[in-house]
Coordinates of C-alpha atoms and ligand atoms in Angstrom, one line a residue:
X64 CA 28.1 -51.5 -37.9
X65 CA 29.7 -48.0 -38.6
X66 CA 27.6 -44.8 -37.2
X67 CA 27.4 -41.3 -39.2
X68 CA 28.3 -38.6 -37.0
X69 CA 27.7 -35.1 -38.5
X70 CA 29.1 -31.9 -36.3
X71 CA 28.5 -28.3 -37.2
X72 CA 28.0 -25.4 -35.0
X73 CA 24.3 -25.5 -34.7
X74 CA 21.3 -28.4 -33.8
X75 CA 18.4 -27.0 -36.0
X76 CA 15.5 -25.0 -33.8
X77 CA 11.3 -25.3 -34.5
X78 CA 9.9 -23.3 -37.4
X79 CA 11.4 -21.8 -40.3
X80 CA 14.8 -22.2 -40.7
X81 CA 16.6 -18.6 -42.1
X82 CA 20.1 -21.1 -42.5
X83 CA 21.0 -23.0 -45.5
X84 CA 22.5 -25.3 -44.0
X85 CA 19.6 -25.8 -41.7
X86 CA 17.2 -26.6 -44.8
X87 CA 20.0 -29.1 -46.2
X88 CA 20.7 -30.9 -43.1
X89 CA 17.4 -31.3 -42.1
X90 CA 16.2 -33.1 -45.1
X91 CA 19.0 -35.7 -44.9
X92 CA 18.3 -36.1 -41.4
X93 CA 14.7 -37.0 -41.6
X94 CA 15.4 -39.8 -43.5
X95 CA 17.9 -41.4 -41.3
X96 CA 18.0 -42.5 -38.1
X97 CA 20.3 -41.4 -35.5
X98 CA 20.6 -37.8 -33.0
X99 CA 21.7 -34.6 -34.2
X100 CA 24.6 -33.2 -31.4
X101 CA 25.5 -29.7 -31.6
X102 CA 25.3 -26.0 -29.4
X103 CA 22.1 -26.1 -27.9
X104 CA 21.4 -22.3 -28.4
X105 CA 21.9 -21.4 -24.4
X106 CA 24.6 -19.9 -22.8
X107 CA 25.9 -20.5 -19.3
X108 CA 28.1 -19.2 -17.0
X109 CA 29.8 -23.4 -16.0
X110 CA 28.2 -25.6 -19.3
X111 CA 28.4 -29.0 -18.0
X112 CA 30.4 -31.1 -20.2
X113 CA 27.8 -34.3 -20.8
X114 CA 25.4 -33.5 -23.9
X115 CA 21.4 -33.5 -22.9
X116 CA 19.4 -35.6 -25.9
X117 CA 16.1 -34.3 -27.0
X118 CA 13.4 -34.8 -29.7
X119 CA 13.0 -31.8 -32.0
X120 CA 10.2 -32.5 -35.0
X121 CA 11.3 -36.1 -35.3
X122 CA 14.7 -36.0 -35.2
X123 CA 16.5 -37.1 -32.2
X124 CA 19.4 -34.5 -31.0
X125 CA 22.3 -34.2 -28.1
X126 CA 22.8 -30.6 -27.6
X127 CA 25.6 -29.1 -24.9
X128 CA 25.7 -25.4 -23.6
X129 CA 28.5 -22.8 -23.7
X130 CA 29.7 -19.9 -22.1
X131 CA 29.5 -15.9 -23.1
X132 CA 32.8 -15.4 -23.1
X133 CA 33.6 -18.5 -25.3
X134 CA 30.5 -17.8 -27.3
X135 CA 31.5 -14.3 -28.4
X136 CA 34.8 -14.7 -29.4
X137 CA 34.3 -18.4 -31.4
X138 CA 30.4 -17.1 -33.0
X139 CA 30.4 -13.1 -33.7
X140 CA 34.4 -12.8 -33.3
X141 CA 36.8 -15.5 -34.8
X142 CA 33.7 -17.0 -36.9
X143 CA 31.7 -13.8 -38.1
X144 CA 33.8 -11.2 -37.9
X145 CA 36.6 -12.6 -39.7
X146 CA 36.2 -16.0 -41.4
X147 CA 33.0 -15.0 -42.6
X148 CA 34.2 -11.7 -44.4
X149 CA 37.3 -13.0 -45.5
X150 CA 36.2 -16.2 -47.0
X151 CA 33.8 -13.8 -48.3
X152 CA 36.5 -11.4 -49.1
X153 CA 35.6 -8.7 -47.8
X154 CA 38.4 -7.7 -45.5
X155 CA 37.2 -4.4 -45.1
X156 CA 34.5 -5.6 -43.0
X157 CA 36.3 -7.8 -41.3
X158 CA 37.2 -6.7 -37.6
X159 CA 40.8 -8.9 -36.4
X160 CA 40.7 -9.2 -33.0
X161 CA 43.3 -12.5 -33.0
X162 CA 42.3 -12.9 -29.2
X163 CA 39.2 -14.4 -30.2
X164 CA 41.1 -17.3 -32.0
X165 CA 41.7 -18.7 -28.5
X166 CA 37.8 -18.9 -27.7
X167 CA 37.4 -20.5 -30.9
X168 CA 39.8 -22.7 -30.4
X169 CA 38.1 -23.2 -26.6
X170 CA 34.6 -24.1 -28.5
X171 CA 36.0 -26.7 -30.7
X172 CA 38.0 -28.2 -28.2
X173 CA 35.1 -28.4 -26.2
X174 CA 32.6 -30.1 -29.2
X175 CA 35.6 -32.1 -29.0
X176 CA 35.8 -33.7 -25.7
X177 CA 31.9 -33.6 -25.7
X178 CA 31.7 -36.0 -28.8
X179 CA 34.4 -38.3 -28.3
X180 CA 33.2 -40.2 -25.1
X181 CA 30.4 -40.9 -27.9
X182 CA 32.5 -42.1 -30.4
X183 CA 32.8 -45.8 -31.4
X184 CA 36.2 -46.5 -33.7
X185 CA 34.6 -47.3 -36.9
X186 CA 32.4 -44.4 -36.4
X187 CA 32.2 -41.8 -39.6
X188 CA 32.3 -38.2 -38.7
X189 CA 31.4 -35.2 -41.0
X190 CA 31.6 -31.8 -39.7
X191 CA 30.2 -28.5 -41.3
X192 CA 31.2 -25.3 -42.1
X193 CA 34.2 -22.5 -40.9
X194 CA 32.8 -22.6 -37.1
X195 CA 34.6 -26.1 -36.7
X196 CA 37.7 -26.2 -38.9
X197 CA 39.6 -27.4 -35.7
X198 CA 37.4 -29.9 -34.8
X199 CA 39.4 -32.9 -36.9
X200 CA 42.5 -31.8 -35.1
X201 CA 41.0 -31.8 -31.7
X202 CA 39.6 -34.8 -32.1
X203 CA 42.7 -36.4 -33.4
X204 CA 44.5 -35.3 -30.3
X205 CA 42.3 -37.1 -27.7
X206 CA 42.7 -40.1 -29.9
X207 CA 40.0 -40.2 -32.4
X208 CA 41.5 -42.8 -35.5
X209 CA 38.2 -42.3 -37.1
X210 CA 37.2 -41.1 -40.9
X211 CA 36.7 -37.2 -40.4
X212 CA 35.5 -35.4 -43.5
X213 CA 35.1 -31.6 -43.6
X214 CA 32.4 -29.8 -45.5
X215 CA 32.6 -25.8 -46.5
X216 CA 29.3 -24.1 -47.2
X217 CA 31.0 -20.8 -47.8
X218 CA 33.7 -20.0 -50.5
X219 CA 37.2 -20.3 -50.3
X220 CA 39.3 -17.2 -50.3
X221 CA 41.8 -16.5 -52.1
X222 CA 45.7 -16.8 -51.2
X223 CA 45.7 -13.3 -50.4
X224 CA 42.8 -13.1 -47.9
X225 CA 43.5 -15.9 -46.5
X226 CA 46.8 -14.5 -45.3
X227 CA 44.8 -11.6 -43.7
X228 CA 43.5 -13.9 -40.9
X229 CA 45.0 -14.6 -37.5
X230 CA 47.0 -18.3 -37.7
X231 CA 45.5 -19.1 -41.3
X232 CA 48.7 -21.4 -40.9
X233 CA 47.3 -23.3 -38.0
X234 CA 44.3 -23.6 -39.9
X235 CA 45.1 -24.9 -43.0
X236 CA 47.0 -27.7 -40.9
X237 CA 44.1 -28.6 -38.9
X238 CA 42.5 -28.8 -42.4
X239 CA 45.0 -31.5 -43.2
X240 CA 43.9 -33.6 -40.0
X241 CA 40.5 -34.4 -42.1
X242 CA 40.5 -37.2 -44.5
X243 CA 38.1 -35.5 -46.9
X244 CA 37.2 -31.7 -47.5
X245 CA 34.0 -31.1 -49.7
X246 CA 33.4 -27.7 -51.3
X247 CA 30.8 -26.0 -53.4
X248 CA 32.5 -25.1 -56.4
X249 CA 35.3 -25.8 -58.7
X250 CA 36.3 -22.5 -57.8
X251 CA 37.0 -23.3 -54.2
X252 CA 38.7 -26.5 -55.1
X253 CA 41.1 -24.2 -57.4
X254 CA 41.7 -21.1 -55.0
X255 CA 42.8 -24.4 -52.0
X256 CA 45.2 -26.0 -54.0
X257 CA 46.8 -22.8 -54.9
X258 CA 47.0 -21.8 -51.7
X259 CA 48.1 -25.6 -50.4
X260 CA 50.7 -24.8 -53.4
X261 CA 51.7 -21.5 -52.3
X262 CA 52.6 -22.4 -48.6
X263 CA 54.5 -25.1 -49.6
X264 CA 58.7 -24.8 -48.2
X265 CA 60.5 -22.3 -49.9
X266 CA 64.1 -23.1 -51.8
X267 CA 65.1 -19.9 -51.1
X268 CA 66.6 -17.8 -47.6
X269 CA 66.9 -19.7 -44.9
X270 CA 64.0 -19.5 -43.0
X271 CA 61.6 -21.7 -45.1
X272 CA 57.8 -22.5 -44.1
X273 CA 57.1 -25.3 -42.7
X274 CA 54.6 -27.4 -45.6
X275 CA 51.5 -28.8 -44.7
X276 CA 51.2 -31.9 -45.4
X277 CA 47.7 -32.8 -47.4
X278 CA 49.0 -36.4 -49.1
X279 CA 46.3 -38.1 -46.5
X280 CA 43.5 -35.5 -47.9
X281 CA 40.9 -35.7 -50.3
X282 CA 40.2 -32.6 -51.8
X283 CA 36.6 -32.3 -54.4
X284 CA 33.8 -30.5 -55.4
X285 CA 30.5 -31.4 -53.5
X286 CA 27.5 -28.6 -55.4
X287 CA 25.0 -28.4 -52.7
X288 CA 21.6 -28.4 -53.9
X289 CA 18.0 -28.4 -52.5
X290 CA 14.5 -31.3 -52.9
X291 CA 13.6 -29.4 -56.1
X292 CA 10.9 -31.8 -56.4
X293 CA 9.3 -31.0 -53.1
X294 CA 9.5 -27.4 -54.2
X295 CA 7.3 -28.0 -56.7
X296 CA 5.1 -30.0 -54.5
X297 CA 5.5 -27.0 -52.0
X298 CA 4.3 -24.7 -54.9
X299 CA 0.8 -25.9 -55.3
X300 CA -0.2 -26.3 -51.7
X301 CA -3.0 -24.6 -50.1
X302 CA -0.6 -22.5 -48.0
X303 CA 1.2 -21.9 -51.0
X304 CA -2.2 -21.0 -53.2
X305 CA -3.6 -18.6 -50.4
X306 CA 0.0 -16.5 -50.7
X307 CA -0.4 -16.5 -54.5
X308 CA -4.3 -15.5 -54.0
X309 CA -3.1 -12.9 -51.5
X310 CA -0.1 -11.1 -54.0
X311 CA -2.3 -11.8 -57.0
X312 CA -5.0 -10.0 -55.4
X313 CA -2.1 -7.0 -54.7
X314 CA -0.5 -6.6 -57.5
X315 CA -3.1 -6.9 -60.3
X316 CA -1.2 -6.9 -63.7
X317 CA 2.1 -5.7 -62.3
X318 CA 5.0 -8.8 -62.7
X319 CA 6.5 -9.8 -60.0
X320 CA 10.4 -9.4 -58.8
X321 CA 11.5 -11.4 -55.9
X322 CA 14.7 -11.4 -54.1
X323 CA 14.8 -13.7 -51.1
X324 CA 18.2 -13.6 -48.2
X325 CA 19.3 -13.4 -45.0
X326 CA 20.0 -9.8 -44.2
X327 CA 23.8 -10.3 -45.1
X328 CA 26.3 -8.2 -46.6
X329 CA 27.4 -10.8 -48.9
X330 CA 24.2 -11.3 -50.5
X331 CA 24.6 -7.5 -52.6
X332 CA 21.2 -6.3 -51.7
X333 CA 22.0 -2.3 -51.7
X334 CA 23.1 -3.0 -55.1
X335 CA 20.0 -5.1 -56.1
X336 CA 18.0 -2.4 -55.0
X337 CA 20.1 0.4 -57.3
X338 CA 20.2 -1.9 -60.3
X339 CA 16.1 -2.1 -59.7
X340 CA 16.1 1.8 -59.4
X341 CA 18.3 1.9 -63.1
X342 CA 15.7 -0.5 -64.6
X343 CA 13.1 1.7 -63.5
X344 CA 14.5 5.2 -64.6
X345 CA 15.9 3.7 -67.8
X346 CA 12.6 2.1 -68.9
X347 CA 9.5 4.4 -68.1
X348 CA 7.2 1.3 -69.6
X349 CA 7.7 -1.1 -66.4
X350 CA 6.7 1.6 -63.5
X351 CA 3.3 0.7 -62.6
X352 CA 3.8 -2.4 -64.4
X353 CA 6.7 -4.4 -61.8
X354 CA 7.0 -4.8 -58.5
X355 CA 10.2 -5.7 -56.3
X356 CA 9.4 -7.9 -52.9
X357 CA 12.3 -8.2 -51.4
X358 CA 12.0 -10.8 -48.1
X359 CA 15.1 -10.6 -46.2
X360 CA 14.8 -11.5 -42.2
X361 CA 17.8 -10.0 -40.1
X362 CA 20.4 -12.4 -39.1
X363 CA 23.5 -12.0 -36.5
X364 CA 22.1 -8.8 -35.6
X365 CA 24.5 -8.1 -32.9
X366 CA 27.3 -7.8 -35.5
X367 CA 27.9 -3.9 -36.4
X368 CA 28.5 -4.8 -40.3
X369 CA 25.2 -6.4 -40.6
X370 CA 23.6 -3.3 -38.6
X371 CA 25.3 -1.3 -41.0
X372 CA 23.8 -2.8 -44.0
X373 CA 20.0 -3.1 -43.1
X374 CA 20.7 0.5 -42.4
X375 CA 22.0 0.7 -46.1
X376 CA 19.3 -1.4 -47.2
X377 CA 16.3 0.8 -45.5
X378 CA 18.0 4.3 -46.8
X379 CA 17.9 2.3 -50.5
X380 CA 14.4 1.3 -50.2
X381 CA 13.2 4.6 -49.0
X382 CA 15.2 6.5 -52.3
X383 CA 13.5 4.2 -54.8
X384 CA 10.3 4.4 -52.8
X385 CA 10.4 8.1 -52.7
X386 CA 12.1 8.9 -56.5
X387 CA 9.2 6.8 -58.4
X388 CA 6.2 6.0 -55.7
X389 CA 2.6 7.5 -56.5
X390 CA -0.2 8.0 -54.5
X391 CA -1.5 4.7 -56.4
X392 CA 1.9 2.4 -56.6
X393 CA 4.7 1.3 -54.6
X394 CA 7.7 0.3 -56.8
X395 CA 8.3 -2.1 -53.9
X396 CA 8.0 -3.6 -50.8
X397 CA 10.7 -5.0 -48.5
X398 CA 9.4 -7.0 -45.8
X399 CA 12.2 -8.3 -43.0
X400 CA 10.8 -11.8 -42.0
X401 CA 11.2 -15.5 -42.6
X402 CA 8.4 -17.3 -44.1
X403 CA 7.6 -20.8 -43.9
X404 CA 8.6 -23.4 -46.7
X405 CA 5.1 -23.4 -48.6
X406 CA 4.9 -19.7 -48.6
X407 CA 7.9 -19.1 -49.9
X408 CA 7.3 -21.8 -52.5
X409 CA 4.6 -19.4 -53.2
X410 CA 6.0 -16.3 -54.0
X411 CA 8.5 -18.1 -55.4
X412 CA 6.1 -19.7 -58.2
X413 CA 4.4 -16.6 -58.6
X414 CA 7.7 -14.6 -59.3
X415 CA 7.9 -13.4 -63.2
X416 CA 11.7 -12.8 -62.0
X417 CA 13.9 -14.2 -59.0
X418 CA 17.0 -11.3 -58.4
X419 CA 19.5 -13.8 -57.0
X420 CA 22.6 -11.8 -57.1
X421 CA 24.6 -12.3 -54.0
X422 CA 28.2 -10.7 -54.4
X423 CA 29.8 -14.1 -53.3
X424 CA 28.5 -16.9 -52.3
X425 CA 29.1 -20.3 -51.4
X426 CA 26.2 -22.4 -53.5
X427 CA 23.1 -20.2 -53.0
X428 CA 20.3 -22.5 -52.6
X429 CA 17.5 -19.6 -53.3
X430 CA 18.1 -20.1 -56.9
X431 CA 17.5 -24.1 -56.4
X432 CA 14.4 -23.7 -54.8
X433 CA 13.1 -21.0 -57.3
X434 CA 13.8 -23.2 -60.2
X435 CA 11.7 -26.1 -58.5
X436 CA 8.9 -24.1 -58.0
X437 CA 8.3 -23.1 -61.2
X438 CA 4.8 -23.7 -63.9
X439 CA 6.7 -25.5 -66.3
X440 CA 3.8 -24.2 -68.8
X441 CA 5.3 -20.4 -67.9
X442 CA 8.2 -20.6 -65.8
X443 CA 9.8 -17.5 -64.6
X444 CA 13.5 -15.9 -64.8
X445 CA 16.8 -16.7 -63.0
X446 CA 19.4 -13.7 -63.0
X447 CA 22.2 -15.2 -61.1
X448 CA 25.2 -13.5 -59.6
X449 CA 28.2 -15.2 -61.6
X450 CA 29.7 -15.5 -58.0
X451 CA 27.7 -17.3 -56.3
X452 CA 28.8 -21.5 -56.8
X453 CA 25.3 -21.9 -58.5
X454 CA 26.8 -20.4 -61.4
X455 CA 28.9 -22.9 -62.1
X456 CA 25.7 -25.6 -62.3
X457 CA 23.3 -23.0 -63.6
X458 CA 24.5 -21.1 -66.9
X459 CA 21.3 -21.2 -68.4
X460 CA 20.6 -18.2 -66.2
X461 CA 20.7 -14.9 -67.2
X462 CA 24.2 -14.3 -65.5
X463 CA 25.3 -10.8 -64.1
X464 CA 28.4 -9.5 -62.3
X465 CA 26.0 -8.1 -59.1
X466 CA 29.1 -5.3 -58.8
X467 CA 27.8 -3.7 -62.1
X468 CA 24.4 -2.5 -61.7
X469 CA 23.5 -1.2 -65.5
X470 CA 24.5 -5.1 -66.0
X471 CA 21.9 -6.0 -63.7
X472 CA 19.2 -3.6 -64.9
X473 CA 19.3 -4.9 -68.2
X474 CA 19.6 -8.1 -67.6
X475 CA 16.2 -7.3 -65.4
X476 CA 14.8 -5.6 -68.8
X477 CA 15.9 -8.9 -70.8
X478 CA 14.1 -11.0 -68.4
X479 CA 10.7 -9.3 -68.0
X480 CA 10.9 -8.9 -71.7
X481 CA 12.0 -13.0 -72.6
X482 CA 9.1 -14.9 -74.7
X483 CA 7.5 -17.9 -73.5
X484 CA 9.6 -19.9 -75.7
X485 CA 12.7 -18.7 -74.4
X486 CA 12.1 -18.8 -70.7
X487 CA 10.7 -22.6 -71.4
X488 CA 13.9 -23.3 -72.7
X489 CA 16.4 -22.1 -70.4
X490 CA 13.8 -22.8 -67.4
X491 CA 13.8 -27.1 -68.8
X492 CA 17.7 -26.8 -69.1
X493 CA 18.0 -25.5 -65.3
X494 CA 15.2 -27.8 -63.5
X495 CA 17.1 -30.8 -65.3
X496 CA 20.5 -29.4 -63.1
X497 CA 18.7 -28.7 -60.2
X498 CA 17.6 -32.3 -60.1
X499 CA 20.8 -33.5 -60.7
X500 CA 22.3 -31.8 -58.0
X501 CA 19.4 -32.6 -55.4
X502 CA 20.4 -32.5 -51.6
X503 CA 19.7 -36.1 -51.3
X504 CA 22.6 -37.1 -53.6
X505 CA 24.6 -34.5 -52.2
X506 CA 24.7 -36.0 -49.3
X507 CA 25.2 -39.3 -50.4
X508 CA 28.1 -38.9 -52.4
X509 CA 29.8 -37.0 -49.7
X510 CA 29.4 -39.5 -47.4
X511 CA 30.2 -42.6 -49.9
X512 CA 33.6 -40.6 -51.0
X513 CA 34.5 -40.5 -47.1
X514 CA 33.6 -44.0 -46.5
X515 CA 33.5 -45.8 -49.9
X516 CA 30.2 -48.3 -49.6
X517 CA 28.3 -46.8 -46.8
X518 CA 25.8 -44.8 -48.5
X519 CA 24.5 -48.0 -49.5
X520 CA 22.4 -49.0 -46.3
X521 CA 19.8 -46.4 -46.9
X522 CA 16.9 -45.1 -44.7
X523 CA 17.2 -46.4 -41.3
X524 CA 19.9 -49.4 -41.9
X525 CA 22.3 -47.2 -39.5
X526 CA 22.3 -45.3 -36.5
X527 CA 23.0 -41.7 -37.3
X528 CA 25.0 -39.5 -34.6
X529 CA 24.4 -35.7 -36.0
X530 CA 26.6 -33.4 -34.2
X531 CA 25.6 -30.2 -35.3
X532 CA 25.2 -26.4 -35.4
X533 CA 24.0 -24.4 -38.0
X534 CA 25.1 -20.9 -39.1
Ligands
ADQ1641 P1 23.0 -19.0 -46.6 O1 24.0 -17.9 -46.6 O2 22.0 -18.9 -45.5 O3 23.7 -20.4 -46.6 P2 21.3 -19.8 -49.0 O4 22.1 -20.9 -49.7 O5 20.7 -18.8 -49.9 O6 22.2 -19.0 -48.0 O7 20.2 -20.5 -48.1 C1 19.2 -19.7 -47.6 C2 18.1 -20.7 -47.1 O8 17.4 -20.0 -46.2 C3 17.2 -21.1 -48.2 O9 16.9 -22.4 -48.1 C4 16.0 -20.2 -48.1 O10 14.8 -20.8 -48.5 C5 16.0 -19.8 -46.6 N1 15.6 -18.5 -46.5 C6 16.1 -17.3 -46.9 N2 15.3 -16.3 -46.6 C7 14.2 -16.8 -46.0 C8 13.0 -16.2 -45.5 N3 12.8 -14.9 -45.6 N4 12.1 -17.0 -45.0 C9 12.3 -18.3 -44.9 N5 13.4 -18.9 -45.4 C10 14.4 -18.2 -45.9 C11 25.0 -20.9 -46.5 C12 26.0 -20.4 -47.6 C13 25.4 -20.6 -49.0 C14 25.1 -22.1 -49.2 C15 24.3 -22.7 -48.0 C16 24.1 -24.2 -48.1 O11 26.2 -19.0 -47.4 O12 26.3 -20.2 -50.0 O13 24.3 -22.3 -50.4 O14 24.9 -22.4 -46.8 O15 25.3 -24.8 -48.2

């Protein structure tokens, strides 16, 4: 019977998760069985080569080790420091050191030669995300005949960024070795077949690029999304009740703001923040009446850029905090941790407005979770970055270009001032999206358009191999 194997560049730790891919994964793992194989997290000086298995909450996963070295230059070089930003594209805050494209290479080569000893031949694989594009042709050349399918979680650049990173060539080909590549948006599926057009051999000079050839590659849309319905759930448990009890008890009358991220640059909090400050100065009727919570934990930390901008993000906070603060209110608070699920679910369903304004972004699966969480009787407001992939499945929300900040600010003023009636409607129009573009039947129809049929076994009827790392 043919096995799923799923590979990204992370097995998923205890606790809450700060990854989306972490929260998506998860769910489709606990409802199959099978292991999970991926980086285990440690780093050694000599990684032994044979994966160690081990039971993290319920799910059963093979982890191996790697070195510094190779870690630094696949993780925060070749993957951080320039796929990220320029899928991203943000090329000025990329840093191209094309040395590190060797350890990257090094890493998948080595997922490689872990996973295939594992491998049966009618084995599935599906890998995740820009850590791994090379894994396919890796694979491929120890032998592997298998199905490989190839999943992007983040956006994909444009012709012109793409040509900014070190061997883009190489990479687009080992993009061809995989027999399905998923991605979040239209927009992604549109900006890789003009770039698959555009390298395509020239009729003119003499020298003429090799083409790529993509005939044996599927190439489609896959909109993540998140278990909308357990968000609701989520949203009236006691864990959930005792952090509405707690902010009720906080802010008294004032309506709530939320913006909820990973401390990324790509995310457009500095310009959340000024947009908040213009909605304030522009409208003296909402100081003392809103409040921004912004959560946003710190993620690859070791990166400069992302230094750079909680440094940004603090000088912001402090401005707003000391241009409009009084003795008696706080305009906002910003607190720099992960919550749990149920907590978030929370603040999420306590939220008059969610600031989801990310200034690119793959899916963005705050905005799903927000919209399950919501009091149908008196649901709250989405304003949605028009680039992040949500857009595309969410226009019912009150979309802004995140760049402009006067857009922002009055699309904040439209949203604290919406009537019920409105904010019903738009709110019933968005929940019925979200649902249809639940994790669950993400997953599946991934999985069914890589291997036409074997979605059909359900829970359990198949062992699951999950090779896996997460951002
Ligand atoms: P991320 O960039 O991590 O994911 P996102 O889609 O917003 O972005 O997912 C964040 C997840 O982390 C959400 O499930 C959220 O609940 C959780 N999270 C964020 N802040 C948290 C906090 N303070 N405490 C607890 N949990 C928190 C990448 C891509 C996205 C894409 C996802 C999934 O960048 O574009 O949507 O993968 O494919």
């Amino acid at each position: 019977m043919s096995r799923i194997v799923i590979v990204s560049n992370r097995t998923p730790g205890k606790g809450p998760a700060a990854g989306g891919l972490a929260v998506a994964l998860k769910k489709v793992l606990g409802e199959r069985e099978g292991f999970w194989f991926g980086w285990s997290g440690k780093l050694t000086e000599s990684p032994d080569a044979k994966p160690r298995f081990e039971d993290i909450d319920g799910l059963n996963i093979a982890q191996i080790d790697l070195s510094p070295d190779d870690h630094r230059a696949y993780y925060s070089g070749f993957s951080n420091s320039i796929l990220w930003p320029s899928f991203h594209l943000r090329l000025d805050l990329a840093t191209i050191e094309s040395h590190w494209y060797e350890g990257y290479r090094r890493v998948n080569a080595q997922f490689a030669k872990a996973l295939m000893p594992l491998l049966k031949p009618d084995d599935v694989i599906w890998v995740h995300d820009y850590h791994l594009i090379p894994l396919a042709s890796e694979l491929r050349s120890l032998g592997a005949k298998n199905r490989i399918g190839f999943y992007l979680h983040i956006p994909f650049p444009t012709a012109d960024a793409l040509y900014a990173i070190p061997h883009h060539g190489e990479l687009m080909r080992d993009l061809s070795r995989y027999n399905l590549i998923g991605f979040q948006a239209n927009r992604d599926v549109a900006a890789f077949t003009d770039f698959a057009e555009h390298q395509a051999p020239s009729t003119f000079g003499t020298r003429a690029t090799e083409a790529v050839d993509f005939s044996k590659t599927e190439i489609a849309a896959f909109p993540i999304g998140s278990d909308p319905e357990a968000f609701a759930r989520l949203s009236a448990s006691p864990a959930a009740k005792k952090m509405i009890h707690r902010m009720r008890r906080a802010l008294g009358e004032q309506a709530l703001i939320l913006g909820v991220d990973r401390l990324d640059y790509s995310k457009g909090l500095p310009q959340r923040v000024e947009a908040y400050e213009k909605l304030l100065a522009n409208n003296q009727r909402f100081r003392r009446n809103v409040h921004l919570l912004q959560v946003a934990p710190p993620s690859r930390d070791t990166i400069k850029e992302y230094q750079e901008t909680s440094d940004t993000l603090d000088a912001m906070c402090g401005r707003v905090m000391g241009r409009f603060a009084e003795p008696d209110w706080a305009p906002l608070t910003y607190v720099k941790r992960a919550y749990g699920q149920p907590s978030l679910a929370g603040l999420y369903r306590l939220a008059r407005v969610a600031l989801v304004t990310p200034l690119r972004d793959g899916m963005n699966l705050v905005a799903h979770e927000y919209i399950g969480a919501q009091n149908p009787e008196n649901p709250g407001v989405l304003v949605l970055s028009r680039f992040a992939g949500a857009a595309e499945i969410f226009p019912e929300a009150l979309l802004v270009n995140p760049f402009d900040t006067d857009e922002t600010a009055e699309a904040l003023r439209m949203a604290l001032d919406m009537s019920l009636e409105e904010r019903r409607d738009r709110w019933q129009a968005l929940d019925a999206a979200a649902r249809a573009h639940n994790v669950d039947d993400w997953a599946l129809s991934f999985l069914e358009r890589l291997s036409p049929g074997i979605g059909e076994a359900g829970s359990g009827a198949r062992d699951v191999i999950y090779m896996a790392s997460v951002a």
